[in-house]
mmCIF file with all atom_site columns, C-alpha atoms in Angstrom:
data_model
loop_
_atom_site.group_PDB
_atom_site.id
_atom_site.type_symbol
_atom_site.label_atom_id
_atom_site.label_alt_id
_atom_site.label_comp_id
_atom_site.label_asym_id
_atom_site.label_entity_id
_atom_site.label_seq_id
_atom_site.pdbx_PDB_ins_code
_atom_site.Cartn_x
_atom_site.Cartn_y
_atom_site.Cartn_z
_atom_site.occupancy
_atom_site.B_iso_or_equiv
_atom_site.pdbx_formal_charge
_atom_site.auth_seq_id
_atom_site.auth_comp_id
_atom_site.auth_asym_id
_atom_site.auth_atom_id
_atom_site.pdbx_PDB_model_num
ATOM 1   C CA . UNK A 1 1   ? 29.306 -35.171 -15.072 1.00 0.00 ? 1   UNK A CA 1
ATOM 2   C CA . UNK A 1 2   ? 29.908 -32.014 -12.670 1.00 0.00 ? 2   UNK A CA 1
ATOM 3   C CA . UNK A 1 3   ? 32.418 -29.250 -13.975 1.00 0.00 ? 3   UNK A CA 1
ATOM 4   C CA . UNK A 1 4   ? 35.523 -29.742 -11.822 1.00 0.00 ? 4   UNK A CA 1
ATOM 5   C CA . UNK A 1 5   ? 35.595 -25.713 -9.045  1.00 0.00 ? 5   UNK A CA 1
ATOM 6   C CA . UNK A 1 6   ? 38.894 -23.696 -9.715  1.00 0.00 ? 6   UNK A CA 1
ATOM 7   C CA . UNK A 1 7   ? 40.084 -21.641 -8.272  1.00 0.00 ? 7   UNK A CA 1
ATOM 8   C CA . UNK A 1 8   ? 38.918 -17.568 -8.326  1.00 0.00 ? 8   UNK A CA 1
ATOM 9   C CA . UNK A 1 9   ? 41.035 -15.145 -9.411  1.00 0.00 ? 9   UNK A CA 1
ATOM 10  C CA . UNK A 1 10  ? 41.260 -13.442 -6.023  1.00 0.00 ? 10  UNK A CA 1
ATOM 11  C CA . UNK A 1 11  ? 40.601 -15.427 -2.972  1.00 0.00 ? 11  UNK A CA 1
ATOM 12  C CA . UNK A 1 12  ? 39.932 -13.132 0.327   1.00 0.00 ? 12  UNK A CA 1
ATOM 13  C CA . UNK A 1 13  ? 38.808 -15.810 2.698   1.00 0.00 ? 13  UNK A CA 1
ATOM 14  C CA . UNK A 1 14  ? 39.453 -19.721 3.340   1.00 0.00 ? 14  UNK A CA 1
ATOM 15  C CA . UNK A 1 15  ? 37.155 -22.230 4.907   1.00 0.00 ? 15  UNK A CA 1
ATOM 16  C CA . UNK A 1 16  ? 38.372 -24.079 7.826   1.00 0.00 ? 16  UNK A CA 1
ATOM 17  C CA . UNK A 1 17  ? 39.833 -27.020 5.634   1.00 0.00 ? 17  UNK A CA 1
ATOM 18  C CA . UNK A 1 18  ? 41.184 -25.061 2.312   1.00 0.00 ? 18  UNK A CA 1
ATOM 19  C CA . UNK A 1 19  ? 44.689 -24.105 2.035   1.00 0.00 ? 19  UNK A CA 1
ATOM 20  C CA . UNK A 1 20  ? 45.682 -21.055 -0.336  1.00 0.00 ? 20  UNK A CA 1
ATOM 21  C CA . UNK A 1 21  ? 48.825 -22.558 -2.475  1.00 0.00 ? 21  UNK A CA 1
ATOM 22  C CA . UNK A 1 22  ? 51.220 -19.599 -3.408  1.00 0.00 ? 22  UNK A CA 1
ATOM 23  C CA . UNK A 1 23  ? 54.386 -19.038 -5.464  1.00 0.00 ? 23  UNK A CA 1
ATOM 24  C CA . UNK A 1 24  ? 56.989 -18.656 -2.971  1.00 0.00 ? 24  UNK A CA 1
ATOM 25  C CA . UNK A 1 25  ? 60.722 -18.151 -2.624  1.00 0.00 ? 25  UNK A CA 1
ATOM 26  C CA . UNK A 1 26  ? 63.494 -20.423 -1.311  1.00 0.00 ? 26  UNK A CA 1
ATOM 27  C CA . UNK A 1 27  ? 64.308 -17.704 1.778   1.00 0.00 ? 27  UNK A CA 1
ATOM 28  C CA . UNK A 1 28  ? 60.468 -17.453 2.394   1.00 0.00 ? 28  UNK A CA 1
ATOM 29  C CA . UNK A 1 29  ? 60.474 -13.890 1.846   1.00 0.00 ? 29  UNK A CA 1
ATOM 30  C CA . UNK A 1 30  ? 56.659 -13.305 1.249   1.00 0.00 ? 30  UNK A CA 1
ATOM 31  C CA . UNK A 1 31  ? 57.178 -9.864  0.041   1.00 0.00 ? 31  UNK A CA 1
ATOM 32  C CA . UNK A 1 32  ? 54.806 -9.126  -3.253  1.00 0.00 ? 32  UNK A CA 1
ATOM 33  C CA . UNK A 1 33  ? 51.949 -10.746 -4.915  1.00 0.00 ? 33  UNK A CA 1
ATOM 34  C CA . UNK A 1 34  ? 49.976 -14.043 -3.500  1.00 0.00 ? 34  UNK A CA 1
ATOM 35  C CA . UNK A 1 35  ? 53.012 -14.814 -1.323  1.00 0.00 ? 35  UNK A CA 1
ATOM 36  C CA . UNK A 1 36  ? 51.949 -11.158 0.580   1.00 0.00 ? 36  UNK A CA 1
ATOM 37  C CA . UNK A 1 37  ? 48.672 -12.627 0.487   1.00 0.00 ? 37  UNK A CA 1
ATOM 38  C CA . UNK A 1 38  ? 49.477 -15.644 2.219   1.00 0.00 ? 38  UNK A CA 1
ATOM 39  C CA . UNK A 1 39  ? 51.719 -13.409 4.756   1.00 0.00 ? 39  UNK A CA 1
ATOM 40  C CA . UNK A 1 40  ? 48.893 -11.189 5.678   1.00 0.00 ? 40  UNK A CA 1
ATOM 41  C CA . UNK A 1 41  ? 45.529 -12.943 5.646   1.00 0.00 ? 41  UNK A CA 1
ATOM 42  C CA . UNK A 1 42  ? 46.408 -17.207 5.718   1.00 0.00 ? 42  UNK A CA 1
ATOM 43  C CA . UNK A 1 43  ? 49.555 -17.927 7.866   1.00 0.00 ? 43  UNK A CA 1
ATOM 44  C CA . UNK A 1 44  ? 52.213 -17.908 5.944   1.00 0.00 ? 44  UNK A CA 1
ATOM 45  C CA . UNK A 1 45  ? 55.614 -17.520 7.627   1.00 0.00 ? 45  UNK A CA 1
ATOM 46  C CA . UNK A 1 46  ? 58.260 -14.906 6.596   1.00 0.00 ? 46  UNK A CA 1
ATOM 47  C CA . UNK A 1 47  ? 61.462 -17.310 6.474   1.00 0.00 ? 47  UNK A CA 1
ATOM 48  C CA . UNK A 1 48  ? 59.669 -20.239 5.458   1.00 0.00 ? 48  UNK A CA 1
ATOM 49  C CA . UNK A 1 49  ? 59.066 -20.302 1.374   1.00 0.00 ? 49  UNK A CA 1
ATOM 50  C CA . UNK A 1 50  ? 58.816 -24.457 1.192   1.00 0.00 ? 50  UNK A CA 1
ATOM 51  C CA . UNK A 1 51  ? 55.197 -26.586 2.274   1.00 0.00 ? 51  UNK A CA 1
ATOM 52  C CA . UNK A 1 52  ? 52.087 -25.399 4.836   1.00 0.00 ? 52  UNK A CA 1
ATOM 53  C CA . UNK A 1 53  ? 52.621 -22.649 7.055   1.00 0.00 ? 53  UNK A CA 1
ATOM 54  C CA . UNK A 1 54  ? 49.154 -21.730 8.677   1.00 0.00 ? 54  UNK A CA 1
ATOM 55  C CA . UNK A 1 55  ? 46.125 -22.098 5.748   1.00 0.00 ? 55  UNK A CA 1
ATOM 56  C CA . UNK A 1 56  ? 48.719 -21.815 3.039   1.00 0.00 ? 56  UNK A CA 1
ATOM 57  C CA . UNK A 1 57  ? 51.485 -24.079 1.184   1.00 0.00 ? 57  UNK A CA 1
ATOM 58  C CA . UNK A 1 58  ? 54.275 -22.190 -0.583  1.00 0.00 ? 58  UNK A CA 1
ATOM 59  C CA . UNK A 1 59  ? 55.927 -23.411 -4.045  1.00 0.00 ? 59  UNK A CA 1
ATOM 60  C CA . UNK A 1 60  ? 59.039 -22.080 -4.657  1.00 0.00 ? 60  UNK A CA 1
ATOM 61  C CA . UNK A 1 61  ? 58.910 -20.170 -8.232  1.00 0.00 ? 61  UNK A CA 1
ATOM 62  C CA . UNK A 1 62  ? 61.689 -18.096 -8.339  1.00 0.00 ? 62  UNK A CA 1
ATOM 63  C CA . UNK A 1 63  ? 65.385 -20.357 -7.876  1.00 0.00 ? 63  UNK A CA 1
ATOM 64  C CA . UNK A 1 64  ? 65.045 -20.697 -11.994 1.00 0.00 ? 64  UNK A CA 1
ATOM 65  C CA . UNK A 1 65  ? 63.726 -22.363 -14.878 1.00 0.00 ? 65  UNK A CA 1
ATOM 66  C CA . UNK A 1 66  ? 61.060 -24.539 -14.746 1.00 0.00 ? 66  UNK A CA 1
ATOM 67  C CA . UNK A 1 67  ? 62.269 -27.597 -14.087 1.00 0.00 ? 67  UNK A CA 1
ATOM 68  C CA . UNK A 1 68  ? 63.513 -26.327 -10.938 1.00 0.00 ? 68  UNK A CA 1
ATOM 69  C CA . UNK A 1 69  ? 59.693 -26.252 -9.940  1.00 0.00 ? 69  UNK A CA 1
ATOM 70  C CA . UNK A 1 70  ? 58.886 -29.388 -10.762 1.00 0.00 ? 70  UNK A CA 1
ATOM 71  C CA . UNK A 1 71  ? 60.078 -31.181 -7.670  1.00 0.00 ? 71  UNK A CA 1
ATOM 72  C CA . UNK A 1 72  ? 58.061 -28.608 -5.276  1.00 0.00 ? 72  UNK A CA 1
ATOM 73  C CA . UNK A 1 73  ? 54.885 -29.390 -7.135  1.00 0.00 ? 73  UNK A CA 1
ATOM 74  C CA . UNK A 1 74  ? 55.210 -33.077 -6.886  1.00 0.00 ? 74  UNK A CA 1
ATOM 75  C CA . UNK A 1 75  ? 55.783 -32.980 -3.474  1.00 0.00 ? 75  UNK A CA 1
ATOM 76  C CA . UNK A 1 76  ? 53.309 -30.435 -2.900  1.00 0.00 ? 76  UNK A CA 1
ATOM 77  C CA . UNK A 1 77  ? 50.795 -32.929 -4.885  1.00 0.00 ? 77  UNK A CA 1
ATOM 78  C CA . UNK A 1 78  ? 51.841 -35.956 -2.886  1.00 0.00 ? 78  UNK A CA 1
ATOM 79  C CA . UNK A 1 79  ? 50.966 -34.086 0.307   1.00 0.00 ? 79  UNK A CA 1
ATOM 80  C CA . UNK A 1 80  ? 47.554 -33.440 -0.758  1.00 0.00 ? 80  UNK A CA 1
ATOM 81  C CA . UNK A 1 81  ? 47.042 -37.034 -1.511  1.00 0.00 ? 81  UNK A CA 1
ATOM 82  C CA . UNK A 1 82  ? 48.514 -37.610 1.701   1.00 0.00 ? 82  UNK A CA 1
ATOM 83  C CA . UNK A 1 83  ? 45.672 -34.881 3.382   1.00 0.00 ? 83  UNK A CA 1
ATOM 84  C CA . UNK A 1 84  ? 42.316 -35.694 1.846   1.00 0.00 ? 84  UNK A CA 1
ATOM 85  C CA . UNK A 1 85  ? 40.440 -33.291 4.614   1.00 0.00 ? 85  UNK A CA 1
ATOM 86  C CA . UNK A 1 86  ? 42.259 -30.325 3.203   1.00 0.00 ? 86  UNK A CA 1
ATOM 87  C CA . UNK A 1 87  ? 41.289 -29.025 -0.044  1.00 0.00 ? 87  UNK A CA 1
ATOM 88  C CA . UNK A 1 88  ? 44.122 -26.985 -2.131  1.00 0.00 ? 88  UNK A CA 1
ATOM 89  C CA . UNK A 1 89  ? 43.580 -23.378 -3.968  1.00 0.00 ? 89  UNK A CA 1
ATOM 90  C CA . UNK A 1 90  ? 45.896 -23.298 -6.400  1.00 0.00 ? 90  UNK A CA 1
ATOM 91  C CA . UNK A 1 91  ? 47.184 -20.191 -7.278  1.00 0.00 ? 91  UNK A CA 1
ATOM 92  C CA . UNK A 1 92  ? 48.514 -19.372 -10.739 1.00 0.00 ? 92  UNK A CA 1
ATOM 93  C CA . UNK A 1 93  ? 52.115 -19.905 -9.136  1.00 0.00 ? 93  UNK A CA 1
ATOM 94  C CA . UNK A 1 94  ? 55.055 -18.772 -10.633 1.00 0.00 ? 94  UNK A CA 1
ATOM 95  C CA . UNK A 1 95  ? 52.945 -16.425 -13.528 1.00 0.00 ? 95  UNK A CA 1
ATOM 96  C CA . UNK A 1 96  ? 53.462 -13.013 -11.777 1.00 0.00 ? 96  UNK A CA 1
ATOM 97  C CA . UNK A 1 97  ? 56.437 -11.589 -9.913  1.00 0.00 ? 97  UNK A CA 1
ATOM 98  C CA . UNK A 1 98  ? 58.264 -14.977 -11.365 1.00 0.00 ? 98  UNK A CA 1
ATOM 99  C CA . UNK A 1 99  ? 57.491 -14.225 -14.726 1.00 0.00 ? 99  UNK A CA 1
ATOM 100 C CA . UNK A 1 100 ? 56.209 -17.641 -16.478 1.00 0.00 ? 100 UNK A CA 1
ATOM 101 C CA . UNK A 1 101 ? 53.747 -18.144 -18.345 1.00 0.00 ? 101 UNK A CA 1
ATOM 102 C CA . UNK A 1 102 ? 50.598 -19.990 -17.400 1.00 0.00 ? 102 UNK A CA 1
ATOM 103 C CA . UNK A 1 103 ? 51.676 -22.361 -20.721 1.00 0.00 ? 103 UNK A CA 1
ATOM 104 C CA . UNK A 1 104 ? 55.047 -23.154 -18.686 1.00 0.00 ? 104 UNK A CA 1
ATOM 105 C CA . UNK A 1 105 ? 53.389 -23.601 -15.305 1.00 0.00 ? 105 UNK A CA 1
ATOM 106 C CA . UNK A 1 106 ? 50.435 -25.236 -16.060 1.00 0.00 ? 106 UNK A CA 1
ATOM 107 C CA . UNK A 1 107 ? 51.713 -29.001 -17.188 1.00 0.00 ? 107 UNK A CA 1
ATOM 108 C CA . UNK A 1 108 ? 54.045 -28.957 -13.994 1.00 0.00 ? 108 UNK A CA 1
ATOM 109 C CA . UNK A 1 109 ? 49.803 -29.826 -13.057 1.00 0.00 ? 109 UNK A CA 1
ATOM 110 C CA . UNK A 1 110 ? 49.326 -32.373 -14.975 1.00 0.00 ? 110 UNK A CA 1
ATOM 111 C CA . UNK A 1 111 ? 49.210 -34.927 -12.156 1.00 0.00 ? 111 UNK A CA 1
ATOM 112 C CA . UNK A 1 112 ? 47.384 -32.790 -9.802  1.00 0.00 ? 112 UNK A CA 1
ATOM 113 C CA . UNK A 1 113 ? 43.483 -33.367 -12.454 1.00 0.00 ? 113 UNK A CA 1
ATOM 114 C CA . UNK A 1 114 ? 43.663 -36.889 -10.628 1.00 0.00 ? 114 UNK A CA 1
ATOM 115 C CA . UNK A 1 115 ? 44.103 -35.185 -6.973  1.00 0.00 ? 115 UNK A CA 1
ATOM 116 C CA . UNK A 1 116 ? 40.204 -34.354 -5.937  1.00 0.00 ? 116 UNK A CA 1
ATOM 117 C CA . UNK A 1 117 ? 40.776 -31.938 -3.165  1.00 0.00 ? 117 UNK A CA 1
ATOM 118 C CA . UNK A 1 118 ? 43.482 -29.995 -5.525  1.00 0.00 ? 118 UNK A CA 1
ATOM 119 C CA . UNK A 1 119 ? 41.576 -27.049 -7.346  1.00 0.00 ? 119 UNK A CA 1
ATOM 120 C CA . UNK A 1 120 ? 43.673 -25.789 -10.094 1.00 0.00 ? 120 UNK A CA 1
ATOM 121 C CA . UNK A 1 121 ? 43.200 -22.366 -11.794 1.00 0.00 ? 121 UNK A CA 1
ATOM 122 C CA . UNK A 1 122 ? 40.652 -22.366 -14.992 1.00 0.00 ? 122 UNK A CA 1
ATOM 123 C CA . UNK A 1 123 ? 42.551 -23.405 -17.917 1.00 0.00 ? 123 UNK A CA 1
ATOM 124 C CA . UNK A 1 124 ? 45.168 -25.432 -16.279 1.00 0.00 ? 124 UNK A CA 1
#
């Protein structure tokens, strides 16, 4: 059986089909860590901090605890299941700038192991 890819700890550049998937805001304000990242180098748009924008999807991290992630990540997961020609970088959302650990963030996940073009970050 093959090793299932995750995702590298920095990504620099995107194939024509993968999508970077960063921690994001609710006012889209991509102002430090992989939601700059996005912002600069894969599309994402300042104002938007919910779904794909360009060759990224934002998660909102930072409204609260996490179970106020939860609902972003299942519709984030549904949309990949809806978009099998896209494959999904997961970032390790919501474990800098937000402040969770990757403990806290990583079960949110659980249902994404099933989702073959989602590539979650080692560990998760």
């Amino acid at each position: 059986m093959q090793e299932k890819r995750t995702t590298p700890e920095n990504i620099t550049s995107l194939a024509p089909n993968e999508i970077f998937v960063f921690g994001s805001n609710l006012s889209g304000m991509h102002g430090g860590g992989a939601a700059w990242v996005a912002y600069r180098k894969f599309g994402a748009i300042m104002g938007q901090g919910v779904g794909l924008q360009g060759q990224s999807y934002g998660i909102p991290t930072m409204q609260g605890g996490v179970e106020t992630i939860r609902p972003y990540v299942d519709e984030f997961i549904e949309f990949a299941k809806k978009n099998p020609e896209l494959t999904f970088l997961v970032t390790r959302i919501g474990c800098g700038i937000a402040g969770f650990r990757d403990e806290e963030i990583a079960p949110l996940f659980e249902a994404a192991h099933e989702v073959e073009n989602i590539v979650l970050p080692p560990h998760w």
